[in-house]
Amino acid sequence: MGEAPELNSTFWHPTFFLLTGIPGLGGAQAWLTLVFGPMYLLALLGNGALLAVVKIDTMLHQPMFLLLATLAATDLGLATSIAPGLLAVLLLGPRPVTYTTCLVQMFFVHALTAMESGVLLAMACDRAVAVGRPLHYPVLVTKSRVGYGALALALKAVAIVVPFPLLVARFRHFRAKTIGHVYCAHMAVVELVVGDTQTNNLYGLVLSLAVSGVDILGITGSYGLITHAVLQLPTWEARAKAFGTCSSHICVILAFYVPGLFSYLTHRFGHHTVPKDVHIILSNIYLLLPPALNPLIYGARTKQIRDRLLETFKFKKHQF
């Protein structure tokens, strides 16, 4: 009984957490706004423009472009879930975030990441059908099926990520209210928990392997089918054209999974050798780089979108 007051004064259930930014950088972290600020601006403008173009141009109301619009909407949500708070912490220093807001941010960051991975898999399947079964494509891939597929991906992301905040919320005591991070990442909050966090760690590992691993295997299988179909084409020109329809998607896949895998590996296996500030910077690049690059990749490499954007800009120029 004599130790109870000391326990209660040391560990508590906080009403808020304090996001401190990137440990070790101090005031120098403000310069990172010159990197992450333009990334967020590109994500807002680029994905907003893509969504507007797909909505306005009825010629783009096709399955491939509806999947692209789903990706753009996911990118907007993902970037917005962390960028405003991230920039505020980098510029203004440590800032408080309520306990509930922290759990909500944790949910949206991980759910939208899972959603993006699922959309990339759906786009790979779409390209596999377009290249491998071009005559059956209009029957097999329809707008309604794309809509149901996007809904299924959203429900799956919600279902598998809801346990993250719930597993944290079950703990009543934390060692501190200070989170050495720029947003409420699951593992950054779990590090503060007083109690057995083995379930949290195990679920995080299983989820990462199950979601990303299954999606990567599905994408790899889709491109295996695409490669097989392309190699059956009679001429080099036909093969190049078929592969060209997938080039934008391949660039987007690399932009998402390469930084993601690097960030994941450094966190799981290199946390003793890779400094924490480097890991936090990598995790932010992983979340903000794809939303910034994806609209640029599709805008530059997809003729229908590029032409529609150029027509829009020319129209506005003539107005002035």
PDB file of C-alpha atoms in Angstrom:
ATOM      1  CA  MET A   1       0.000   0.000   0.000  1.00  0.00           C
ATOM      2  CA  GLY A   2       2.899   2.324   0.705  1.00  0.00           C
ATOM      3  CA  GLU A   3       3.985   2.282  -2.967  1.00  0.00           C
ATOM      4  CA  ALA A   4       0.574   3.207  -4.415  1.00  0.00           C
ATOM      5  CA  PRO A   5       1.010   7.010  -4.231  1.00  0.00           C
ATOM      6  CA  GLU A   6       4.379   6.731  -6.028  1.00  0.00           C
ATOM      7  CA  LEU A   7       2.822   4.579  -8.771  1.00  0.00           C
ATOM      8  CA  ASN A   8      -0.067   6.986  -9.286  1.00  0.00           C
ATOM      9  CA  SER A   9       2.259   9.984  -9.402  1.00  0.00           C
ATOM     10  CA  THR A  10       4.547   8.318 -11.937  1.00  0.00           C
ATOM     11  CA  PHE A  11       2.110   6.599 -14.302  1.00  0.00           C
ATOM     12  CA  TRP A  12      -1.199   8.037 -15.455  1.00  0.00           C
ATOM     13  CA  HIS A  13      -3.842   7.963 -18.146  1.00  0.00           C
ATOM     14  CA  PRO A  14      -3.238  11.232 -20.006  1.00  0.00           C
ATOM     15  CA  THR A  15      -5.889  13.561 -21.394  1.00  0.00           C
ATOM     16  CA  PHE A  16      -3.369  14.692 -23.998  1.00  0.00           C
ATOM     17  CA  PHE A  17       0.021  13.810 -25.482  1.00  0.00           C
ATOM     18  CA  LEU A  18       2.806  16.183 -26.445  1.00  0.00           C
ATOM     19  CA  LEU A  19       4.292  15.697 -29.919  1.00  0.00           C
ATOM     20  CA  THR A  20       7.903  16.865 -29.709  1.00  0.00           C
ATOM     21  CA  GLY A  21       8.976  16.548 -33.325  1.00  0.00           C
ATOM     22  CA  ILE A  22      12.173  14.848 -34.436  1.00  0.00           C
ATOM     23  CA  PRO A  23      14.479  14.067 -31.482  1.00  0.00           C
ATOM     24  CA  GLY A  24      18.030  15.294 -31.878  1.00  0.00           C
ATOM     25  CA  LEU A  25      17.393  17.948 -34.512  1.00  0.00           C
ATOM     26  CA  GLY A  26      16.132  20.720 -32.247  1.00  0.00           C
ATOM     27  CA  GLY A  27      15.586  24.022 -34.022  1.00  0.00           C
ATOM     28  CA  ALA A  28      17.137  22.653 -37.226  1.00  0.00           C
ATOM     29  CA  GLN A  29      13.987  20.608 -37.888  1.00  0.00           C
ATOM     30  CA  ALA A  30      12.228  23.801 -39.023  1.00  0.00           C
ATOM     31  CA  TRP A  31      14.254  23.561 -42.237  1.00  0.00           C
ATOM     32  CA  LEU A  32      12.483  20.288 -43.041  1.00  0.00           C
ATOM     33  CA  THR A  33       9.346  22.308 -43.776  1.00  0.00           C
ATOM     34  CA  LEU A  34      11.118  23.252 -47.023  1.00  0.00           C
ATOM     35  CA  VAL A  35      10.940  19.555 -47.941  1.00  0.00           C
ATOM     36  CA  PHE A  36       7.621  18.421 -46.497  1.00  0.00           C
ATOM     37  CA  GLY A  37       5.745  21.676 -47.193  1.00  0.00           C
ATOM     38  CA  PRO A  38       6.164  21.474 -51.014  1.00  0.00           C
ATOM     39  CA  MET A  39       5.351  17.739 -50.866  1.00  0.00           C
ATOM     40  CA  TYR A  40       2.031  18.471 -49.181  1.00  0.00           C
ATOM     41  CA  LEU A  41       1.267  21.332 -51.558  1.00  0.00           C
ATOM     42  CA  LEU A  42       1.943  19.067 -54.550  1.00  0.00           C
ATOM     43  CA  ALA A  43      -0.282  16.393 -53.026  1.00  0.00           C
ATOM     44  CA  LEU A  44      -3.140  18.870 -52.548  1.00  0.00           C
ATOM     45  CA  LEU A  45      -2.894  20.518 -55.966  1.00  0.00           C
ATOM     46  CA  GLY A  46      -2.034  17.418 -57.974  1.00  0.00           C
ATOM     47  CA  ASN A  47      -4.593  15.038 -56.532  1.00  0.00           C
ATOM     48  CA  GLY A  48      -7.227  17.769 -56.406  1.00  0.00           C
ATOM     49  CA  ALA A  49      -6.646  18.463 -60.109  1.00  0.00           C
ATOM     50  CA  LEU A  50      -6.843  14.735 -60.941  1.00  0.00           C
ATOM     51  CA  LEU A  51     -10.137  14.356 -59.104  1.00  0.00           C
ATOM     52  CA  ALA A  52     -11.559  17.455 -60.797  1.00  0.00           C
ATOM     53  CA  VAL A  53     -10.502  16.291 -64.272  1.00  0.00           C
ATOM     54  CA  VAL A  54     -11.953  12.800 -63.818  1.00  0.00           C
ATOM     55  CA  LYS A  55     -15.205  14.239 -62.484  1.00  0.00           C
ATOM     56  CA  ILE A  56     -15.622  16.890 -65.198  1.00  0.00           C
ATOM     57  CA  ASP A  57     -14.623  14.865 -68.260  1.00  0.00           C
ATOM     58  CA  THR A  58     -17.235  12.169 -68.909  1.00  0.00           C
ATOM     59  CA  MET A  59     -14.803  10.477 -71.305  1.00  0.00           C
ATOM     60  CA  LEU A  60     -12.724   9.593 -68.254  1.00  0.00           C
ATOM     61  CA  HIS A  61     -15.604   7.838 -66.479  1.00  0.00           C
ATOM     62  CA  GLN A  62     -13.965   4.505 -67.191  1.00  0.00           C
ATOM     63  CA  PRO A  63     -12.785   1.829 -64.729  1.00  0.00           C
ATOM     64  CA  MET A  64      -9.079   2.666 -65.039  1.00  0.00           C
ATOM     65  CA  PHE A  65      -9.618   6.366 -64.341  1.00  0.00           C
ATOM     66  CA  LEU A  66     -12.121   5.677 -61.560  1.00  0.00           C
ATOM     67  CA  LEU A  67      -9.436   3.574 -59.864  1.00  0.00           C
ATOM     68  CA  LEU A  68      -7.040   6.470 -60.366  1.00  0.00           C
ATOM     69  CA  ALA A  69      -9.563   8.820 -58.766  1.00  0.00           C
ATOM     70  CA  THR A  70      -9.832   6.426 -55.813  1.00  0.00           C
ATOM     71  CA  LEU A  71      -6.051   6.501 -55.485  1.00  0.00           C
ATOM     72  CA  ALA A  72      -6.050  10.320 -55.641  1.00  0.00           C
ATOM     73  CA  ALA A  73      -8.732  10.575 -52.941  1.00  0.00           C
ATOM     74  CA  THR A  74      -6.768   8.161 -50.746  1.00  0.00           C
ATOM     75  CA  ASP A  75      -3.588  10.183 -51.299  1.00  0.00           C
ATOM     76  CA  LEU A  76      -5.363  13.397 -50.316  1.00  0.00           C
ATOM     77  CA  GLY A  77      -6.617  11.817 -47.104  1.00  0.00           C
ATOM     78  CA  LEU A  78      -3.261  10.234 -46.273  1.00  0.00           C
ATOM     79  CA  ALA A  79      -1.275  13.434 -46.773  1.00  0.00           C
ATOM     80  CA  THR A  80      -3.815  15.545 -44.868  1.00  0.00           C
ATOM     81  CA  SER A  81      -3.899  13.095 -41.956  1.00  0.00           C
ATOM     82  CA  ILE A  82      -0.321  13.988 -40.999  1.00  0.00           C
ATOM     83  CA  ALA A  83       0.996  17.014 -42.943  1.00  0.00           C
ATOM     84  CA  PRO A  84      -0.754  19.923 -41.120  1.00  0.00           C
ATOM     85  CA  GLY A  85       0.297  18.626 -37.698  1.00  0.00           C
ATOM     86  CA  LEU A  86       3.749  17.699 -38.989  1.00  0.00           C
ATOM     87  CA  LEU A  87       4.389  21.195 -40.353  1.00  0.00           C
ATOM     88  CA  ALA A  88       3.068  22.780 -37.146  1.00  0.00           C
ATOM     89  CA  VAL A  89       5.453  20.731 -34.990  1.00  0.00           C
ATOM     90  CA  LEU A  90       8.439  21.430 -37.249  1.00  0.00           C
ATOM     91  CA  LEU A  91       7.774  25.174 -37.352  1.00  0.00           C
ATOM     92  CA  LEU A  92       6.352  25.933 -33.909  1.00  0.00           C
ATOM     93  CA  GLY A  93       7.908  23.231 -31.773  1.00  0.00           C
ATOM     94  CA  PRO A  94       6.197  20.697 -29.470  1.00  0.00           C
ATOM     95  CA  ARG A  95       2.409  20.827 -29.543  1.00  0.00           C
ATOM     96  CA  PRO A  96      -0.281  19.098 -27.485  1.00  0.00           C
ATOM     97  CA  VAL A  97      -2.771  16.713 -29.043  1.00  0.00           C
ATOM     98  CA  THR A  98      -5.712  15.296 -27.122  1.00  0.00           C
ATOM     99  CA  TYR A  99      -5.704  11.590 -26.332  1.00  0.00           C
ATOM    100  CA  THR A 100      -8.780  10.966 -28.504  1.00  0.00           C
ATOM    101  CA  THR A 101      -7.368  12.979 -31.417  1.00  0.00           C
ATOM    102  CA  CYS A 102      -4.157  10.965 -31.176  1.00  0.00           C
ATOM    103  CA  LEU A 103      -6.053   7.670 -31.473  1.00  0.00           C
ATOM    104  CA  VAL A 104      -8.130   9.020 -34.385  1.00  0.00           C
ATOM    105  CA  GLN A 105      -4.987  10.128 -36.243  1.00  0.00           C
ATOM    106  CA  MET A 106      -3.411   6.731 -35.590  1.00  0.00           C
ATOM    107  CA  PHE A 107      -6.436   5.048 -37.157  1.00  0.00           C
ATOM    108  CA  PHE A 108      -6.581   7.233 -40.266  1.00  0.00           C
ATOM    109  CA  VAL A 109      -2.849   7.073 -41.006  1.00  0.00           C
ATOM    110  CA  HIS A 110      -2.760   3.274 -40.898  1.00  0.00           C
ATOM    111  CA  ALA A 111      -6.174   2.762 -42.540  1.00  0.00           C
ATOM    112  CA  LEU A 112      -5.356   5.043 -45.486  1.00  0.00           C
ATOM    113  CA  THR A 113      -1.962   3.376 -45.909  1.00  0.00           C
ATOM    114  CA  ALA A 114      -3.697  -0.014 -46.088  1.00  0.00           C
ATOM    115  CA  MET A 115      -6.265   1.453 -48.477  1.00  0.00           C
ATOM    116  CA  GLU A 116      -3.538   2.768 -50.791  1.00  0.00           C
ATOM    117  CA  SER A 117      -1.837  -0.603 -50.900  1.00  0.00           C
ATOM    118  CA  GLY A 118      -5.167  -2.246 -51.766  1.00  0.00           C
ATOM    119  CA  VAL A 119      -5.897   0.259 -54.545  1.00  0.00           C
ATOM    120  CA  LEU A 120      -2.475  -0.402 -56.094  1.00  0.00           C
ATOM    121  CA  LEU A 121      -3.313  -4.131 -56.116  1.00  0.00           C
ATOM    122  CA  ALA A 122      -6.700  -3.408 -57.739  1.00  0.00           C
ATOM    123  CA  MET A 123      -4.988  -1.304 -60.406  1.00  0.00           C
ATOM    124  CA  ALA A 124      -2.526  -4.130 -61.087  1.00  0.00           C
ATOM    125  CA  CYS A 125      -5.427  -6.556 -61.556  1.00  0.00           C
ATOM    126  CA  ASP A 126      -7.115  -4.040 -63.851  1.00  0.00           C
ATOM    127  CA  ARG A 127      -3.992  -3.822 -66.029  1.00  0.00           C
ATOM    128  CA  ALA A 128      -3.636  -7.624 -66.060  1.00  0.00           C
ATOM    129  CA  VAL A 129      -7.154  -8.009 -67.455  1.00  0.00           C
ATOM    130  CA  ALA A 130      -6.665  -5.119 -69.939  1.00  0.00           C
ATOM    131  CA  VAL A 131      -3.472  -6.628 -71.344  1.00  0.00           C
ATOM    132  CA  GLY A 132      -4.251 -10.340 -70.983  1.00  0.00           C
ATOM    133  CA  ARG A 133      -7.965 -10.323 -71.913  1.00  0.00           C
ATOM    134  CA  PRO A 134      -8.519  -7.112 -73.903  1.00  0.00           C
ATOM    135  CA  LEU A 135     -11.650  -8.373 -75.688  1.00  0.00           C
ATOM    136  CA  HIS A 136     -13.310  -9.351 -72.412  1.00  0.00           C
ATOM    137  CA  TYR A 137     -12.144  -6.269 -70.491  1.00  0.00           C
ATOM    138  CA  PRO A 138     -15.367  -4.204 -70.941  1.00  0.00           C
ATOM    139  CA  VAL A 139     -17.409  -7.127 -69.588  1.00  0.00           C
ATOM    140  CA  LEU A 140     -15.102  -8.194 -66.768  1.00  0.00           C
ATOM    141  CA  VAL A 141     -14.188  -4.716 -65.496  1.00  0.00           C
ATOM    142  CA  THR A 142     -17.166  -2.367 -65.185  1.00  0.00           C
ATOM    143  CA  LYS A 143     -17.779   0.891 -63.333  1.00  0.00           C
ATOM    144  CA  SER A 144     -20.098  -0.789 -60.860  1.00  0.00           C
ATOM    145  CA  ARG A 145     -17.523  -3.482 -60.056  1.00  0.00           C
ATOM    146  CA  VAL A 146     -14.891  -0.807 -59.524  1.00  0.00           C
ATOM    147  CA  GLY A 147     -17.260   0.965 -57.132  1.00  0.00           C
ATOM    148  CA  TYR A 148     -17.966  -2.210 -55.167  1.00  0.00           C
ATOM    149  CA  GLY A 149     -14.261  -3.005 -55.154  1.00  0.00           C
ATOM    150  CA  ALA A 150     -13.356   0.433 -53.745  1.00  0.00           C
ATOM    151  CA  LEU A 151     -16.021   0.010 -51.049  1.00  0.00           C
ATOM    152  CA  ALA A 152     -14.670  -3.447 -50.170  1.00  0.00           C
ATOM    153  CA  LEU A 153     -11.125  -2.054 -49.900  1.00  0.00           C
ATOM    154  CA  ALA A 154     -12.311   0.734 -47.592  1.00  0.00           C
ATOM    155  CA  LEU A 155     -14.207  -1.701 -45.353  1.00  0.00           C
ATOM    156  CA  LYS A 156     -11.209  -4.035 -45.240  1.00  0.00           C
ATOM    157  CA  ALA A 157      -8.889  -1.178 -44.251  1.00  0.00           C
ATOM    158  CA  VAL A 158     -11.260  -0.101 -41.483  1.00  0.00           C
ATOM    159  CA  ALA A 159     -11.708  -3.652 -40.175  1.00  0.00           C
ATOM    160  CA  ILE A 160      -8.016  -4.487 -39.949  1.00  0.00           C
ATOM    161  CA  VAL A 161      -6.882  -1.116 -38.533  1.00  0.00           C
ATOM    162  CA  VAL A 162      -9.600  -0.539 -35.893  1.00  0.00           C
ATOM    163  CA  PRO A 163      -7.728  -2.860 -33.455  1.00  0.00           C
ATOM    164  CA  PHE A 164      -4.737  -0.469 -33.433  1.00  0.00           C
ATOM    165  CA  PRO A 165      -6.375   2.325 -31.389  1.00  0.00           C
ATOM    166  CA  LEU A 166      -8.459  -0.189 -29.438  1.00  0.00           C
ATOM    167  CA  LEU A 167      -5.358  -2.114 -28.359  1.00  0.00           C
ATOM    168  CA  VAL A 168      -3.815   1.139 -27.140  1.00  0.00           C
ATOM    169  CA  ALA A 169      -7.005   2.389 -25.464  1.00  0.00           C
ATOM    170  CA  ARG A 170      -7.178  -0.719 -23.240  1.00  0.00           C
ATOM    171  CA  PHE A 171      -4.132   0.517 -21.300  1.00  0.00           C
ATOM    172  CA  ARG A 172      -4.822   2.892 -18.425  1.00  0.00           C
ATOM    173  CA  HIS A 173      -1.274   3.966 -17.565  1.00  0.00           C
ATOM    174  CA  PHE A 174       1.557   5.519 -19.573  1.00  0.00           C
ATOM    175  CA  ARG A 175       5.138   6.285 -18.589  1.00  0.00           C
ATOM    176  CA  ALA A 176       5.011   9.781 -20.073  1.00  0.00           C
ATOM    177  CA  LYS A 177       2.841  12.078 -22.132  1.00  0.00           C
ATOM    178  CA  THR A 178       5.677  13.078 -24.472  1.00  0.00           C
ATOM    179  CA  ILE A 179       5.785  11.345 -27.867  1.00  0.00           C
ATOM    180  CA  GLY A 180       9.128  11.642 -29.633  1.00  0.00           C
ATOM    181  CA  HIS A 181       7.526  11.839 -33.060  1.00  0.00           C
ATOM    182  CA  VAL A 182       5.724  14.265 -35.371  1.00  0.00           C
ATOM    183  CA  TYR A 183       2.433  12.341 -35.429  1.00  0.00           C
ATOM    184  CA  CYS A 184       0.696   9.643 -33.379  1.00  0.00           C
ATOM    185  CA  ALA A 185       2.294   6.581 -34.919  1.00  0.00           C
ATOM    186  CA  HIS A 186       1.110   3.329 -33.340  1.00  0.00           C
ATOM    187  CA  MET A 187       4.499   2.117 -32.153  1.00  0.00           C
ATOM    188  CA  ALA A 188       5.534   5.582 -30.901  1.00  0.00           C
ATOM    189  CA  VAL A 189       2.527   5.564 -28.554  1.00  0.00           C
ATOM    190  CA  VAL A 190       2.964   1.893 -27.578  1.00  0.00           C
ATOM    191  CA  GLU A 191       6.509   2.670 -26.389  1.00  0.00           C
ATOM    192  CA  LEU A 192       4.969   4.803 -23.614  1.00  0.00           C
ATOM    193  CA  VAL A 193       2.570   2.133 -22.392  1.00  0.00           C
ATOM    194  CA  VAL A 194       2.929   0.608 -18.934  1.00  0.00           C
ATOM    195  CA  GLY A 195       2.070  -3.069 -19.286  1.00  0.00           C
ATOM    196  CA  ASP A 196       2.493  -6.030 -21.603  1.00  0.00           C
ATOM    197  CA  THR A 197       2.516  -4.696 -25.180  1.00  0.00           C
ATOM    198  CA  GLN A 198       3.339  -8.024 -26.823  1.00  0.00           C
ATOM    199  CA  THR A 199      -0.120  -8.182 -28.408  1.00  0.00           C
ATOM    200  CA  ASN A 200       0.312  -4.705 -29.899  1.00  0.00           C
ATOM    201  CA  ASN A 201       3.748  -5.545 -31.281  1.00  0.00           C
ATOM    202  CA  LEU A 202       2.588  -8.888 -32.674  1.00  0.00           C
ATOM    203  CA  TYR A 203      -0.522  -7.434 -34.286  1.00  0.00           C
ATOM    204  CA  GLY A 204       1.514  -4.640 -35.866  1.00  0.00           C
ATOM    205  CA  LEU A 205       3.981  -7.154 -37.316  1.00  0.00           C
ATOM    206  CA  VAL A 206       1.291  -9.556 -38.549  1.00  0.00           C
ATOM    207  CA  LEU A 207      -0.735  -6.730 -40.080  1.00  0.00           C
ATOM    208  CA  SER A 208       2.277  -5.322 -41.916  1.00  0.00           C
ATOM    209  CA  LEU A 209       3.206  -8.713 -43.321  1.00  0.00           C
ATOM    210  CA  ALA A 210      -0.370  -9.722 -44.112  1.00  0.00           C
ATOM    211  CA  VAL A 211      -1.476  -6.502 -45.809  1.00  0.00           C
ATOM    212  CA  SER A 212       1.678  -5.415 -47.618  1.00  0.00           C
ATOM    213  CA  GLY A 213       2.872  -8.984 -48.161  1.00  0.00           C
ATOM    214  CA  VAL A 214      -0.400 -10.194 -49.700  1.00  0.00           C
ATOM    215  CA  ASP A 215      -0.757  -7.057 -51.822  1.00  0.00           C
ATOM    216  CA  ILE A 216       2.822  -7.291 -53.069  1.00  0.00           C
ATOM    217  CA  LEU A 217       2.327 -10.961 -53.947  1.00  0.00           C
ATOM    218  CA  GLY A 218      -0.893 -10.058 -55.786  1.00  0.00           C
ATOM    219  CA  ILE A 219       0.826  -7.273 -57.701  1.00  0.00           C
ATOM    220  CA  THR A 220       3.735  -9.547 -58.562  1.00  0.00           C
ATOM    221  CA  GLY A 221       1.334 -12.234 -59.799  1.00  0.00           C
ATOM    222  CA  SER A 222      -0.585  -9.700 -61.893  1.00  0.00           C
ATOM    223  CA  TYR A 223       2.584  -8.493 -63.564  1.00  0.00           C
ATOM    224  CA  GLY A 224       3.633 -12.083 -64.128  1.00  0.00           C
ATOM    225  CA  LEU A 225       0.403 -12.562 -66.104  1.00  0.00           C
ATOM    226  CA  ILE A 226       0.989  -9.258 -67.904  1.00  0.00           C
ATOM    227  CA  THR A 227       4.538 -10.271 -68.852  1.00  0.00           C
ATOM    228  CA  HIS A 228       3.335 -13.633 -70.127  1.00  0.00           C
ATOM    229  CA  ALA A 229       0.615 -11.985 -72.232  1.00  0.00           C
ATOM    230  CA  VAL A 230       2.984  -9.357 -73.626  1.00  0.00           C
ATOM    231  CA  LEU A 231       5.573 -11.933 -74.663  1.00  0.00           C
ATOM    232  CA  GLN A 232       2.905 -13.668 -76.743  1.00  0.00           C
ATOM    233  CA  LEU A 233       2.469 -10.569 -78.917  1.00  0.00           C
ATOM    234  CA  PRO A 234       3.998 -10.899 -82.393  1.00  0.00           C
ATOM    235  CA  THR A 235       5.955  -7.637 -82.730  1.00  0.00           C
ATOM    236  CA  TRP A 236       8.259  -5.561 -80.557  1.00  0.00           C
ATOM    237  CA  GLU A 237       6.114  -2.487 -81.175  1.00  0.00           C
ATOM    238  CA  ALA A 238       3.026  -4.247 -79.851  1.00  0.00           C
ATOM    239  CA  ARG A 239       4.939  -5.397 -76.777  1.00  0.00           C
ATOM    240  CA  ALA A 240       6.270  -1.905 -76.095  1.00  0.00           C
ATOM    241  CA  LYS A 241       2.772  -0.427 -76.412  1.00  0.00           C
ATOM    242  CA  ALA A 242       1.312  -3.021 -74.043  1.00  0.00           C
ATOM    243  CA  PHE A 243       4.015  -2.431 -71.446  1.00  0.00           C
ATOM    244  CA  GLY A 244       3.563   1.328 -71.925  1.00  0.00           C
ATOM    245  CA  THR A 245       0.023   1.112 -70.582  1.00  0.00           C
ATOM    246  CA  CYS A 246       1.483  -0.193 -67.305  1.00  0.00           C
ATOM    247  CA  SER A 247       4.466   2.152 -66.978  1.00  0.00           C
ATOM    248  CA  SER A 248       2.674   4.776 -64.865  1.00  0.00           C
ATOM    249  CA  HIS A 249       1.368   2.135 -62.480  1.00  0.00           C
ATOM    250  CA  ILE A 250       4.834   0.591 -62.114  1.00  0.00           C
ATOM    251  CA  CYS A 251       6.296   4.011 -61.204  1.00  0.00           C
ATOM    252  CA  VAL A 252       3.552   4.553 -58.609  1.00  0.00           C
ATOM    253  CA  ILE A 253       4.161   1.098 -57.104  1.00  0.00           C
ATOM    254  CA  LEU A 254       7.878   1.828 -56.747  1.00  0.00           C
ATOM    255  CA  ALA A 255       7.180   5.266 -55.210  1.00  0.00           C
ATOM    256  CA  PHE A 256       4.958   3.652 -52.561  1.00  0.00           C
ATOM    257  CA  TYR A 257       6.623   0.346 -51.700  1.00  0.00           C
ATOM    258  CA  VAL A 258      10.348   1.168 -51.938  1.00  0.00           C
ATOM    259  CA  PRO A 259      10.326   3.927 -49.254  1.00  0.00           C
ATOM    260  CA  GLY A 260       7.765   1.895 -47.277  1.00  0.00           C
ATOM    261  CA  LEU A 261       9.846  -1.276 -47.213  1.00  0.00           C
ATOM    262  CA  PHE A 262      13.004   0.690 -46.397  1.00  0.00           C
ATOM    263  CA  SER A 263      11.245   2.472 -43.520  1.00  0.00           C
ATOM    264  CA  TYR A 264       9.766  -0.807 -42.248  1.00  0.00           C
ATOM    265  CA  LEU A 265      13.083  -2.689 -42.369  1.00  0.00           C
ATOM    266  CA  THR A 266      15.004   0.081 -40.603  1.00  0.00           C
ATOM    267  CA  HIS A 267      12.358   0.185 -37.873  1.00  0.00           C
ATOM    268  CA  ARG A 268      12.079  -3.589 -37.336  1.00  0.00           C
ATOM    269  CA  PHE A 269      15.694  -4.654 -37.794  1.00  0.00           C
ATOM    270  CA  GLY A 270      17.849  -1.512 -37.725  1.00  0.00           C
ATOM    271  CA  HIS A 271      16.501   0.367 -34.712  1.00  0.00           C
ATOM    272  CA  HIS A 272      19.815  -0.210 -32.877  1.00  0.00           C
ATOM    273  CA  THR A 273      21.943   1.064 -35.772  1.00  0.00           C
ATOM    274  CA  VAL A 274      19.687   3.603 -37.548  1.00  0.00           C
ATOM    275  CA  PRO A 275      19.193   6.817 -35.501  1.00  0.00           C
ATOM    276  CA  LYS A 276      15.619   7.545 -34.455  1.00  0.00           C
ATOM    277  CA  ASP A 277      15.570  10.907 -36.245  1.00  0.00           C
ATOM    278  CA  VAL A 278      16.495   9.181 -39.520  1.00  0.00           C
ATOM    279  CA  HIS A 279      13.708   6.652 -39.043  1.00  0.00           C
ATOM    280  CA  ILE A 280      11.125   9.394 -38.363  1.00  0.00           C
ATOM    281  CA  ILE A 281      12.208  11.336 -41.455  1.00  0.00           C
ATOM    282  CA  LEU A 282      11.956   8.144 -43.555  1.00  0.00           C
ATOM    283  CA  SER A 283       8.477   7.380 -42.225  1.00  0.00           C
ATOM    284  CA  ASN A 284       7.291  10.872 -43.201  1.00  0.00           C
ATOM    285  CA  ILE A 285       8.825  10.586 -46.664  1.00  0.00           C
ATOM    286  CA  TYR A 286       7.042   7.231 -47.051  1.00  0.00           C
ATOM    287  CA  LEU A 287       3.674   8.841 -46.228  1.00  0.00           C
ATOM    288  CA  LEU A 288       4.079  12.119 -48.175  1.00  0.00           C
ATOM    289  CA  LEU A 289       6.201  11.228 -51.205  1.00  0.00           C
ATOM    290  CA  PRO A 290       3.678   8.957 -53.007  1.00  0.00           C
ATOM    291  CA  PRO A 291       0.764  11.441 -52.692  1.00  0.00           C
ATOM    292  CA  ALA A 292       3.051  14.142 -54.114  1.00  0.00           C
ATOM    293  CA  LEU A 293       4.453  12.025 -56.960  1.00  0.00           C
ATOM    294  CA  ASN A 294       1.417  10.015 -58.068  1.00  0.00           C
ATOM    295  CA  PRO A 295      -0.474  12.885 -59.790  1.00  0.00           C
ATOM    296  CA  LEU A 296       2.750  14.017 -61.478  1.00  0.00           C
ATOM    297  CA  ILE A 297       3.394  10.505 -62.779  1.00  0.00           C
ATOM    298  CA  TYR A 298      -0.125   9.992 -64.095  1.00  0.00           C
ATOM    299  CA  GLY A 299      -0.435  13.579 -65.326  1.00  0.00           C
ATOM    300  CA  ALA A 300       2.771  13.298 -67.344  1.00  0.00           C
ATOM    301  CA  ARG A 301       2.418   9.727 -68.608  1.00  0.00           C
ATOM    302  CA  THR A 302      -1.331   9.315 -69.209  1.00  0.00           C
ATOM    303  CA  LYS A 303      -2.315  10.960 -72.485  1.00  0.00           C
ATOM    304  CA  GLN A 304      -6.018  11.436 -71.704  1.00  0.00           C
ATOM    305  CA  ILE A 305      -5.326  13.204 -68.412  1.00  0.00           C
ATOM    306  CA  ARG A 306      -2.442  15.243 -69.827  1.00  0.00           C
ATOM    307  CA  ASP A 307      -4.546  16.431 -72.772  1.00  0.00           C
ATOM    308  CA  ARG A 308      -7.494  17.307 -70.537  1.00  0.00           C
ATOM    309  CA  LEU A 309      -5.296  19.307 -68.167  1.00  0.00           C
ATOM    310  CA  LEU A 310      -3.686  21.177 -71.073  1.00  0.00           C
ATOM    311  CA  GLU A 311      -7.123  22.001 -72.494  1.00  0.00           C
ATOM    312  CA  THR A 312      -8.230  23.329 -69.118  1.00  0.00           C
ATOM    313  CA  PHE A 313      -5.175  25.561 -68.755  1.00  0.00           C
ATOM    314  CA  LYS A 314      -5.530  26.854 -72.323  1.00  0.00           C
ATOM    315  CA  PHE A 315      -9.199  27.669 -71.676  1.00  0.00           C
ATOM    316  CA  LYS A 316      -8.349  29.620 -68.551  1.00  0.00           C
ATOM    317  CA  LYS A 317      -5.517  31.419 -70.348  1.00  0.00           C
ATOM    318  CA  HIS A 318      -7.895  32.551 -73.094  1.00  0.00           C
ATOM    319  CA  GLN A 319     -10.310  33.821 -70.454  1.00  0.00           C
ATOM    320  CA  PHE A 320      -7.661  36.179 -69.117  1.00  0.00           C
TER     321      PHE A 320
END
